[in-house]
Coordinates of C-alpha atoms and ligand atoms in Angstrom, one line a residue:
X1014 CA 17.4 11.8 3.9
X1015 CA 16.7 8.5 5.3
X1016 CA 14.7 7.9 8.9
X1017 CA 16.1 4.8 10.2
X1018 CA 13.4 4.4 12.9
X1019 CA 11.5 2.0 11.2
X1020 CA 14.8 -0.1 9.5
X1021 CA 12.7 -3.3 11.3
X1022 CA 9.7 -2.8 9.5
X1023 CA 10.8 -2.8 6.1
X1024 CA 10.2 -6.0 4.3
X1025 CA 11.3 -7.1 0.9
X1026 CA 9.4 -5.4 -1.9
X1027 CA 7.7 -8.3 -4.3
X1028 CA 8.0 -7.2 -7.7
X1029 CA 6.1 -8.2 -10.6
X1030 CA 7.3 -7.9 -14.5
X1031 CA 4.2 -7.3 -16.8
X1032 CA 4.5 -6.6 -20.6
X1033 CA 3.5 -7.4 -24.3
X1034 CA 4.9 -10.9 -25.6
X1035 CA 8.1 -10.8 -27.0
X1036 CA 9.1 -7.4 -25.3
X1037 CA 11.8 -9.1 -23.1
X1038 CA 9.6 -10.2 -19.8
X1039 CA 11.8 -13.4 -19.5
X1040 CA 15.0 -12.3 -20.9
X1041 CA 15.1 -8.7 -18.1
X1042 CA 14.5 -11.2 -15.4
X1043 CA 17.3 -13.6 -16.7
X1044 CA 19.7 -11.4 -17.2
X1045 CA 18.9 -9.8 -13.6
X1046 CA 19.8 -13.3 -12.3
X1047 CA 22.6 -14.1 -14.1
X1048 CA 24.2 -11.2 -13.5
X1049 CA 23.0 -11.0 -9.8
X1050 CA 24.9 -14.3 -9.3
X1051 CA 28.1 -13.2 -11.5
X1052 CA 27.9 -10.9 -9.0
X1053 CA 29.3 -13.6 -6.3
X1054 CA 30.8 -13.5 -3.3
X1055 CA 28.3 -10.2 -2.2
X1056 CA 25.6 -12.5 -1.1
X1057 CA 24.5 -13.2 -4.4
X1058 CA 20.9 -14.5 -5.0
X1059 CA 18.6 -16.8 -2.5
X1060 CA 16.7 -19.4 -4.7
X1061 CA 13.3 -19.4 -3.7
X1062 CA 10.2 -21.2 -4.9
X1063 CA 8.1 -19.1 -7.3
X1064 CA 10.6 -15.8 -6.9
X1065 CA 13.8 -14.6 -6.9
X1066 CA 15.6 -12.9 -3.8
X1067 CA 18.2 -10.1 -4.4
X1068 CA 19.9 -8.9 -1.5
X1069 CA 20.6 -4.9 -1.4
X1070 CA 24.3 -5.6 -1.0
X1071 CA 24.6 -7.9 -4.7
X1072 CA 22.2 -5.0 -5.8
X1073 CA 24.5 -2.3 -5.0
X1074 CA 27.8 -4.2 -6.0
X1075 CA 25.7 -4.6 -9.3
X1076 CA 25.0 -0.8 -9.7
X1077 CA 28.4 0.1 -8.4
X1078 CA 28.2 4.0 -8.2
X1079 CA 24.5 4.5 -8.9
X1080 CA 23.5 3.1 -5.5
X1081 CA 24.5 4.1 -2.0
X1082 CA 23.5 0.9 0.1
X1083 CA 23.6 3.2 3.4
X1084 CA 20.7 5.0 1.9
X1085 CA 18.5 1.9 2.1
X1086 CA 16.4 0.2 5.0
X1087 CA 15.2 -2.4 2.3
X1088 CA 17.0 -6.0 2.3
X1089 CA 16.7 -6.0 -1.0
X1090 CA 13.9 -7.0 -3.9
X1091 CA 12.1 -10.1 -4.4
X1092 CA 11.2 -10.8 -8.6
X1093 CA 8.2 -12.8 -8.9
X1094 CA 9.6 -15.5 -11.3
X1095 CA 6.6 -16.0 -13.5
X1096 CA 6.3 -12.8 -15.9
X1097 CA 3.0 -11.6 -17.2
X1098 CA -0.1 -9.8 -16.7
X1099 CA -2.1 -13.2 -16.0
X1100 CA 0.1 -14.1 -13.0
X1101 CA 0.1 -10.1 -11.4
X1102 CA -3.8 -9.7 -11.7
X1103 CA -4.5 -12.7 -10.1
X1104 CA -1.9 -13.1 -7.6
X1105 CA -3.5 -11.7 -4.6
X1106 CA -2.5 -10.5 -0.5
X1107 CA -5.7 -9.9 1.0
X1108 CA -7.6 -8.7 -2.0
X1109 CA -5.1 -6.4 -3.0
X1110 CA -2.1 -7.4 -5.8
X1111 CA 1.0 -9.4 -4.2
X1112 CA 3.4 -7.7 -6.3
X1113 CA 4.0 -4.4 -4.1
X1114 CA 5.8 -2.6 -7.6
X1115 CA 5.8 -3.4 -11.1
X1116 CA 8.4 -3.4 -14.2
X1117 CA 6.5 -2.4 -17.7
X1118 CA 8.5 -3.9 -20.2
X1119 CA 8.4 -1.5 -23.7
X1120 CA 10.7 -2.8 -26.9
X1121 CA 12.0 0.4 -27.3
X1122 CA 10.8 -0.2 -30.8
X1123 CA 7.8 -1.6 -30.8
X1124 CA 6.1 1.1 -28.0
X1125 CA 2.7 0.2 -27.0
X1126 CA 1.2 -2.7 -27.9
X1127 CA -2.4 -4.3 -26.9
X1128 CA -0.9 -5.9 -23.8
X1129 CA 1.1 -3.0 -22.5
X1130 CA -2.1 -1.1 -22.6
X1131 CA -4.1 -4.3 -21.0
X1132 CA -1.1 -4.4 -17.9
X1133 CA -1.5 -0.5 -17.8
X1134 CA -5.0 -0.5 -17.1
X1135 CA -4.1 -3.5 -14.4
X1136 CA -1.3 -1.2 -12.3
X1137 CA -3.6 1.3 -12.5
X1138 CA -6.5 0.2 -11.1
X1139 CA -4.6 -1.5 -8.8
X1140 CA -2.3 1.2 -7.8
X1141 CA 0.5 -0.3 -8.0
X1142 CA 3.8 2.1 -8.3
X1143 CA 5.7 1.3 -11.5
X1144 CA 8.7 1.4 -13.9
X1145 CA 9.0 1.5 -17.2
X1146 CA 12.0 -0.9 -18.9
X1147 CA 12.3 0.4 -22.5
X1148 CA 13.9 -2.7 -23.7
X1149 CA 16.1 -3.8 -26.8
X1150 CA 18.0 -0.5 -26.7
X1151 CA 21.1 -2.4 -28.6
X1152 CA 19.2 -3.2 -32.1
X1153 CA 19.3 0.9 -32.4
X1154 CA 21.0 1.4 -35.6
X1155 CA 24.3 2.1 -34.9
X1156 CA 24.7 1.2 -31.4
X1157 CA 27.9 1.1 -29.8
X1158 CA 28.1 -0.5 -26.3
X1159 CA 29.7 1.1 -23.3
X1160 CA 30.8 -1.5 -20.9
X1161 CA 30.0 -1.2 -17.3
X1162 CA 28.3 2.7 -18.1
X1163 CA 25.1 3.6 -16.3
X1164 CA 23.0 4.1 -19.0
X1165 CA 22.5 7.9 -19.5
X1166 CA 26.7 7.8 -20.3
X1167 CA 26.3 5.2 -22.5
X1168 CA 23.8 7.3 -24.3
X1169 CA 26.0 10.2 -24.3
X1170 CA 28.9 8.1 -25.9
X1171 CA 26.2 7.2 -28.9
X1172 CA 27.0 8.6 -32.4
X1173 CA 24.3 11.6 -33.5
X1174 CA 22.0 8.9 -35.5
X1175 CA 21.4 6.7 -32.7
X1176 CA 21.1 9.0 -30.3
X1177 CA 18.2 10.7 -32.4
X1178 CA 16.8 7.8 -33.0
X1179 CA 16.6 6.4 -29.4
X1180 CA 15.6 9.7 -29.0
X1181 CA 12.7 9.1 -31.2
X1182 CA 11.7 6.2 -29.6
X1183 CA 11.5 7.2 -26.5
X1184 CA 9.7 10.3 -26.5
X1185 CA 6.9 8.4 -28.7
X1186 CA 6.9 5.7 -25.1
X1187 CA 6.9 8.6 -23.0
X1188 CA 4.1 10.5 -25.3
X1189 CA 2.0 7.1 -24.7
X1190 CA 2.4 7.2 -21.8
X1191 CA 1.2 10.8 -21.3
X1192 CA -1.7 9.6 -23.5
X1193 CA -2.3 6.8 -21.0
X1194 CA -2.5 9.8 -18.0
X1195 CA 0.7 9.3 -16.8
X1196 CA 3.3 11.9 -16.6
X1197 CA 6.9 10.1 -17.4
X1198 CA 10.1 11.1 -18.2
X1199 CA 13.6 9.4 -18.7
X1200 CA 15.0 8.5 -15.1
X1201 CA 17.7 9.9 -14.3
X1202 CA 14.7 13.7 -15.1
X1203 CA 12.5 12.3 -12.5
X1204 CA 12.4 13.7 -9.0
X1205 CA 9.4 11.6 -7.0
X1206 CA 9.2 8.1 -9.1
X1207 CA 5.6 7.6 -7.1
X1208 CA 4.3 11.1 -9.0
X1209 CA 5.9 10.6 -12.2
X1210 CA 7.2 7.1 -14.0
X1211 CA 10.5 7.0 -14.7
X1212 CA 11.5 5.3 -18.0
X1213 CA 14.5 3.1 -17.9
X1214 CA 16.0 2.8 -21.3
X1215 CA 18.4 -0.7 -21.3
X1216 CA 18.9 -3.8 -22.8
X1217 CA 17.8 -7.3 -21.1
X1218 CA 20.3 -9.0 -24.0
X1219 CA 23.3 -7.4 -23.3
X1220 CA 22.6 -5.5 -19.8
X1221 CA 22.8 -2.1 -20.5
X1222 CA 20.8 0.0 -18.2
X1223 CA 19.6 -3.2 -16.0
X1224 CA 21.8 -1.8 -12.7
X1225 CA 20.1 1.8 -13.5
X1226 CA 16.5 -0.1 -13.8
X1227 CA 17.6 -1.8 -10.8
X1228 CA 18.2 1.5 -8.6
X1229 CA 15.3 3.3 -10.0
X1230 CA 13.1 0.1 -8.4
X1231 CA 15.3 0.4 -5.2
X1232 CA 14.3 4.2 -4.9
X1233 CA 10.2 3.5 -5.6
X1234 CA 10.3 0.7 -3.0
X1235 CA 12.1 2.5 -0.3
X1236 CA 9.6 5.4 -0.9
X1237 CA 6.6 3.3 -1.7
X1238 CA 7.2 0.5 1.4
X1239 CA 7.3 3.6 3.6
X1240 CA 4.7 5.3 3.2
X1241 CA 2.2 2.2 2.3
X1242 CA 3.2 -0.8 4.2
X1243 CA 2.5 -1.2 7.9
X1244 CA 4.2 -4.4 7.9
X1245 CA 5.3 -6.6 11.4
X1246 CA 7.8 -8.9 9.7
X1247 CA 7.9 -11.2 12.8
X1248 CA 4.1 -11.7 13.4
X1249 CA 2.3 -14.9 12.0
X1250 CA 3.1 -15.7 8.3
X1251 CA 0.8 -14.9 5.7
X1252 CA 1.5 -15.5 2.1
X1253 CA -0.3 -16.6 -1.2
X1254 CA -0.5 -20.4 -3.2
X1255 CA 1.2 -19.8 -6.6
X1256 CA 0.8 -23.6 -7.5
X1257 CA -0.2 -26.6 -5.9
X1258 CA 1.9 -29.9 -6.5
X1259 CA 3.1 -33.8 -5.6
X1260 CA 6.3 -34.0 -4.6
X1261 CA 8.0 -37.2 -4.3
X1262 CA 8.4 -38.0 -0.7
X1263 CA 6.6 -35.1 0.5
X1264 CA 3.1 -35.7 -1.1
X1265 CA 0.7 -32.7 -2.0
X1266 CA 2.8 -29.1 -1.7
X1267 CA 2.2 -25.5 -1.9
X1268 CA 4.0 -23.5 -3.6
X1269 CA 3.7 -19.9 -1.6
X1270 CA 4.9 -16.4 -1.4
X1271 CA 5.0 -15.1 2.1
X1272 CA 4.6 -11.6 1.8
X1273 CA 3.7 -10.8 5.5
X1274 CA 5.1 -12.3 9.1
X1275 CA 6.8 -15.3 9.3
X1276 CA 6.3 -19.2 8.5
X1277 CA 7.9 -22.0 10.9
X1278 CA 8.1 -25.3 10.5
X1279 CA 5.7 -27.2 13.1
X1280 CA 3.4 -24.2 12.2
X1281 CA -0.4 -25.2 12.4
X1282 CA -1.3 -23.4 9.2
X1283 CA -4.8 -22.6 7.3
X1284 CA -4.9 -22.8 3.9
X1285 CA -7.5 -22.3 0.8
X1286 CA -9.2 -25.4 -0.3
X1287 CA -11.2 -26.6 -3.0
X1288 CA -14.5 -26.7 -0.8
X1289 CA -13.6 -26.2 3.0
X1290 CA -10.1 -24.4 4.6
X1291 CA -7.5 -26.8 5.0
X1292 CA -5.9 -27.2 8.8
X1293 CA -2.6 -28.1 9.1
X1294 CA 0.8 -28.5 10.5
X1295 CA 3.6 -27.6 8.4
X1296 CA 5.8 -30.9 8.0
X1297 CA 9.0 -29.1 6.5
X1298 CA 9.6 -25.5 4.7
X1299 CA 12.0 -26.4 1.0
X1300 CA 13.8 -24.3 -0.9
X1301 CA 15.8 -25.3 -4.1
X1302 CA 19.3 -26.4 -3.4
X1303 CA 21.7 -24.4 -5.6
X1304 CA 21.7 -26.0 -9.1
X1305 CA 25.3 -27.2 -8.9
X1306 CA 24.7 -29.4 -5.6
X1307 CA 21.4 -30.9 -7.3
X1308 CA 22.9 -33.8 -9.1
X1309 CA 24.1 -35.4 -6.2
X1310 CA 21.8 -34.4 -3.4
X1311 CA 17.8 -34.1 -3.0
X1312 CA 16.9 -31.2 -5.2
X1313 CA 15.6 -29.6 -1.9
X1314 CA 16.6 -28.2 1.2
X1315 CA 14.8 -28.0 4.4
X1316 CA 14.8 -24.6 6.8
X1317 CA 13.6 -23.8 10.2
X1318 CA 11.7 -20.2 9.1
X1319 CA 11.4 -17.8 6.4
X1320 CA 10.4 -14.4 7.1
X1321 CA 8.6 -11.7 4.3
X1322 CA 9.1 -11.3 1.8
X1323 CA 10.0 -15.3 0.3
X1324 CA 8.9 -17.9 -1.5
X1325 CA 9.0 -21.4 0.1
X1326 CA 7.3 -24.8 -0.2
X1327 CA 5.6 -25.9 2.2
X1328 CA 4.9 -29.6 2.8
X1329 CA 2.1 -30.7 5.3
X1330 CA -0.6 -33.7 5.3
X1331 CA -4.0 -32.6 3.3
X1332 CA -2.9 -29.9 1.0
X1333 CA -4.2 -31.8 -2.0
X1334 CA -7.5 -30.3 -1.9
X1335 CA -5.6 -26.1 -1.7
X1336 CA -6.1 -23.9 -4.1
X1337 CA -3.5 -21.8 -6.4
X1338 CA -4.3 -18.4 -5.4
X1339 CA -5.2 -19.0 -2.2
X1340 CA -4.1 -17.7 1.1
X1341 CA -2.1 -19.3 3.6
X1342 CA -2.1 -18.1 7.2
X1343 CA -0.2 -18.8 10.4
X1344 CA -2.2 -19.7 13.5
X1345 CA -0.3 -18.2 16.0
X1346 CA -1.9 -15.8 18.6
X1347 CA -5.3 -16.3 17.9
X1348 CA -7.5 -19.4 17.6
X1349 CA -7.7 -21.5 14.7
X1350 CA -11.5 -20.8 14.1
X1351 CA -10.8 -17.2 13.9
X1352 CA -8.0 -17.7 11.0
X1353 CA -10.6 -20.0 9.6
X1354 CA -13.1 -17.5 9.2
X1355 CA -10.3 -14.9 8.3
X1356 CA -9.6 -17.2 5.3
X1357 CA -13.2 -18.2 4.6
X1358 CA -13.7 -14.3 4.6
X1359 CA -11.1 -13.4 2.0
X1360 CA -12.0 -16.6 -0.5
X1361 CA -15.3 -15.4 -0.4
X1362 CA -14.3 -11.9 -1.9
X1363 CA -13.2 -14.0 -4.9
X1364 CA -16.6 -16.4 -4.8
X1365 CA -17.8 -16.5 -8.4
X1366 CA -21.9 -16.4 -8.9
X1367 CA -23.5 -19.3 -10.4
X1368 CA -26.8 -20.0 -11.4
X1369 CA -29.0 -22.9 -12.0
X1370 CA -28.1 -23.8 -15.5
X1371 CA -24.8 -22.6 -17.9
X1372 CA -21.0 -23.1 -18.4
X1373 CA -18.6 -25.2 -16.5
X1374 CA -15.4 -23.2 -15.6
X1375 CA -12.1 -24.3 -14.6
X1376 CA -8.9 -22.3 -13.9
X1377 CA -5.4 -22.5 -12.7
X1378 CA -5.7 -20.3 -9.8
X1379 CA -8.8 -17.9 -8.0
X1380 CA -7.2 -15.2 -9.5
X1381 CA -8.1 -15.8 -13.0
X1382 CA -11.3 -17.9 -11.8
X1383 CA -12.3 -14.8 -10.9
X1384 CA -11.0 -12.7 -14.0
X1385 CA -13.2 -15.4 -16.4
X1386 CA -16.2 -15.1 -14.6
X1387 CA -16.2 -11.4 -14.4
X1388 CA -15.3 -12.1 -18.5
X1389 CA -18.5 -14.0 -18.8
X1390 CA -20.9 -11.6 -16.6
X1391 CA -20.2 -9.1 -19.6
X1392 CA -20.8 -11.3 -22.0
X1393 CA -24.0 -12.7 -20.3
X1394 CA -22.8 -16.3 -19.9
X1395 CA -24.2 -18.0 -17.2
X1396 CA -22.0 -20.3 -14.9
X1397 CA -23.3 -23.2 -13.8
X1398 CA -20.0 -24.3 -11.5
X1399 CA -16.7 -23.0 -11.2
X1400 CA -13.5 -24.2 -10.1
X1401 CA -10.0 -24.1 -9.9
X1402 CA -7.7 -27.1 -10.7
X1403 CA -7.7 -29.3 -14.2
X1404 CA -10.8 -30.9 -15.9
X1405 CA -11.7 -33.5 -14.5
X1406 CA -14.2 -36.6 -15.0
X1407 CA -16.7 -35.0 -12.3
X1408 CA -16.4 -31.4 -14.2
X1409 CA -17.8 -33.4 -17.6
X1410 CA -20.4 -35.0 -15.9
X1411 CA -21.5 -31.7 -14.3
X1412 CA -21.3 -30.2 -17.4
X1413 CA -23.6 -32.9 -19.1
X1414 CA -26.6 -31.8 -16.4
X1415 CA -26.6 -28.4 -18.4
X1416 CA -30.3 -28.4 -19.6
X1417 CA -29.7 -26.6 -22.5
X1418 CA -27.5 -27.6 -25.4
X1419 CA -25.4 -24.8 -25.8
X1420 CA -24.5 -24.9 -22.2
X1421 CA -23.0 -28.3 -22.2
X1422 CA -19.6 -26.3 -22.4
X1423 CA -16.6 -26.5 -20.1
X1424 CA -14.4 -23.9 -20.8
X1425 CA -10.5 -24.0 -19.6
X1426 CA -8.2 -21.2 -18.6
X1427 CA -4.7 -22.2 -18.3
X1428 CA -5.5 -25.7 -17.7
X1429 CA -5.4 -29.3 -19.0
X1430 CA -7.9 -32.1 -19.4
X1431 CA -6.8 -35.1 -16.9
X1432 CA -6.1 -38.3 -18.4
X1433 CA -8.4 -39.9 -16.9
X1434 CA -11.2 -37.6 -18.4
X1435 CA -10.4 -37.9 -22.1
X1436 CA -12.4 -41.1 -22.7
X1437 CA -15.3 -39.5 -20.8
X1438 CA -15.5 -36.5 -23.0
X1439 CA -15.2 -38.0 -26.2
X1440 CA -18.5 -40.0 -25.0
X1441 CA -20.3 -37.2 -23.5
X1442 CA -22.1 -34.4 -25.6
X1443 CA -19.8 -32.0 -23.8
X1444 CA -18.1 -29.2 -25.9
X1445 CA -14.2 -28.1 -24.6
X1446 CA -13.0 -25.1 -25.0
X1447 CA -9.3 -24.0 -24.0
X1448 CA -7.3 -20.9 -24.2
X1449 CA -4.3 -19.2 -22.5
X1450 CA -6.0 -15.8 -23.2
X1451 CA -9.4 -15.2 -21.3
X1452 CA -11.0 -13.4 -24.4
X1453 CA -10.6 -15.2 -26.6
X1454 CA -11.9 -18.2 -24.6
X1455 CA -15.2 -16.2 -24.3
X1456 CA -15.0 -15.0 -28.0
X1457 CA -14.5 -18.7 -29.0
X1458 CA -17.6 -19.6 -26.9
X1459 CA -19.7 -17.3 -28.0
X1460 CA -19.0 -17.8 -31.7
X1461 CA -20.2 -21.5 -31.1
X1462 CA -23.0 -20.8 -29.5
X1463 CA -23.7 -18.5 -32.8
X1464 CA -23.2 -21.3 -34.9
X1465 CA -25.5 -23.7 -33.0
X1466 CA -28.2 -21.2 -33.1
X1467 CA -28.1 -20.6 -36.7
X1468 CA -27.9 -24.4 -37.3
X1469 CA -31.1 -24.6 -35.6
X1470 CA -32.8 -22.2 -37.5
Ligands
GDP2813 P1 8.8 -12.1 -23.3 O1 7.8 -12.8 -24.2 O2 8.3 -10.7 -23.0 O3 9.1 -12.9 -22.1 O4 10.1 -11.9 -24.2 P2 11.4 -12.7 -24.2 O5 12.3 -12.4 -23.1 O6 11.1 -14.1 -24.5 O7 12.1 -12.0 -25.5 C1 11.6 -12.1 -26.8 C2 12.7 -12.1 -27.8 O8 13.4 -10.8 -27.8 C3 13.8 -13.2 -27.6 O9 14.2 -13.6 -28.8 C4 14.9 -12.4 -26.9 O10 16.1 -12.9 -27.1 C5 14.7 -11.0 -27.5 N1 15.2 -9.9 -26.6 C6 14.8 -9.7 -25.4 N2 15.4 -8.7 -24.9 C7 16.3 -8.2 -25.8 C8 17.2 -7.1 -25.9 O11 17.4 -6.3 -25.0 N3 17.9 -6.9 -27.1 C9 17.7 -7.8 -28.1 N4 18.4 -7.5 -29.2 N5 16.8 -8.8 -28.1 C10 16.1 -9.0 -27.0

């Protein structure tokens, strides 16, 4: 039964696709483009900045008879584009995760692997509903695809030794689940998704199952944007920086999900910066023209508005200074000191301690800024500054102050040394570390600081 009442309220669900390497992250969410836009004249997808849009009626054309589109207030689900624990933990919407629901990519082979357990602990401490996508379902010995079948049919049509051993496979997922204190069971078994997690099995190579996985994520969200969001789609825009950049003539842009109200152009907006908030006017709102009209037209287009959930660029004068992972707010109805102090307020739930003497930090956005220093707090590193943004010539020099050898460290998370800063490190007595993977930066820290002491003695 579905209450219409509230149709208004429902915004797009952001979801977030989280996995071990390899599992099929990148591959689920291309194939759930590509065949959202084979898909055609139903609306097909809305580029965005950052995410993908998929409107409910290219969902349901894609899920033909799994999916009744009456049955839905929800316009549909927004992908965040960027896969991966990293960029769910430390994409944030006002302290919380910006991803409303996740996908757990398995290989159906593989099972659990260290970063399925590391982006299990993450949904649940955050809460956040979930599915699981038991991936690669075709490399079962013995497969035979069945065209256009939802997938329990196609796992029907199998021949007794794939079936067992899909079989197999699954139950050991669902058993680790279990282990992980998570009831699950296949889909199509599961009554309430929010009690129990409902395992998909599919395949992002040849699409199996991916219009199943699809209404399975339509089913949490309705549920889950019900009962959890108290959302006013047309009140002042509030979204998140994914990524800060130049853009040729537009300057310094932000990259940002809205996930709240909406965003106008000619909007004074507030914005995370590197020391102060930034105030602004929004100059224009882009989005990516569609990839055919590119060639011969600017690669962007402007619009008037977008409303929750989306992801837009936003150009305006001063954003140089914002932050990836910041927020972004909407003056509108209140004064602009208030939404300063609203923004001052949630940056400073992210502010990272620092003392008198240690490590330089730098990130790529709060998020992990955050994540490294709370890495370094267990390890007992002290942090003499941290940032977010690239290494700079400033960051060596700060660095250099340390008063005790093994501090004179920077250490980079998902970030590069500027040009400009290569000569001054190789001059400096400044040690760089640099890892995609927070512990191992720490790990690779620490063993140096071994080293050093044990050359000293
Ligand atoms: P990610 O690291 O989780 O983003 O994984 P990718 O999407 O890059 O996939 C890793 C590898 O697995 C690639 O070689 C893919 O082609 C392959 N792969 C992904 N999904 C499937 C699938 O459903 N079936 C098969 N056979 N291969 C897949």
């Amino acid at each position: 039964m579905t209450d219409h009442t509230h149709a208004d309220t429902l915004r797009t669900p952001i979801v977030a696709v989280l996995g071990h390497v390899d599992h099929g992250k990148t591959s689920l969410l291309d194939t759930i483009r590509g065949s959202a836009v084979s898909e055609g004249e139903a609306g097909a997808i809305t580029q965005h900045i950052g995410a993908t849009d998929i409107p409910l009626d290219t969902i349901s054309g894609m899920a033909g008879e799994l999916i009744d589109p009456s049955d839905f207030d929800l316009p549909g689900l927004l992908f965040i584009d960027t896969p991966g624990h990293h960029s769910f933990s430390t994409l944030r919407a006002r302290g919380g995760a910006l991803a409303d629901i996740a996908v757990l990519v398995v290989d159906v082979n593989d099972g659990f692997q260290p970063q399925t357990e590391e982006a299990i602990d993450i949904l649940r401490r955050t809460g956040t509903p979930f599915v699981v996508a038991a991936n690669k379902v075709d490399t079962t010995p013995g497969w035979n695809p069945q065209d256009g079948e939802p997938i329990q049919r196609s796992m029907d049509a199998q021949s007794e030794r794939a079936k067992s051993m899909l079989d197999e496979n699954l139950y050991e997922i669902i058993g680790q689940l279990s282990d992980a204190g998570f009831s699950a069971d296949l889909y199509w078994r599961v009554q309430d998704f929010q009690k129990n997690i409902g395992v998909v099995p599919l395949s992002a190579l040849t699409g199996e199952g991916v219009p199943d996985l699809l209404t399975v994520l339509m089913g949490l969200s309705q549920r889950f944007m019900k009962e959890e969001m108290a959302i006013d789609v047309t009140g002042p825009g509030e979204g998140t920086v994914l990524e800060v950049k130049d853009e040729r003539g537009f300057g310094a842009t932000v990259d940002t999900v809205v996930y709240d109200g909406v965003i106008r152009n000619g909007d004074t907006v507030v914005v995370g910066g590197q020391d102060e908030p930034i105030v602004t006017e929004i100059r224009a709102l882009l989005r990516p023209r569609p990839l055919a009209e590119i060639r011969t037209e600017k690669e962007f287009e402007k619009v008037g508005e977008v409303a929750a959930a989306a992801g837009v660029k936003i150009a305006a004068p001063d954003l140089d200074q914002a932050m990836a992972g910041a927020p972004v707010r909407v003056v509108r109805d209140r004064t602009v000191d208030q939404v300063v102090e609203e923004v001052k307020a949630e940056l400073a739930e992210i502010e990272v301690e620092t003392a008198d003497n240690g490590v330089v930090v730098k990130a790529d956005t709060l998020g992990s800024l955050e994540a490294m220093a709370n890495a370094l707090r267990e390890a007992e590193v002290p942090i003499l500054r941290a940032e977010v943004g690239d290494i700079a010539p400033r960051d060596i020099a700060v660095a250099e102050t340390a008063n005790q050898d093994e501090h004179k460290a920077i250490l980079g998370f998902n970030v590069d040394l500027l040009q400009n800063a290569e000569s001054d490190l190789e001059n400096a007595d400044v040690k760089l570390f640099k890892n995609e993977v927070i512990y191992q930066l720490v790990e690779d820290y620490e063993r140096y600081v071994e080293e050093k002491q044990r050359a000293q003695q």
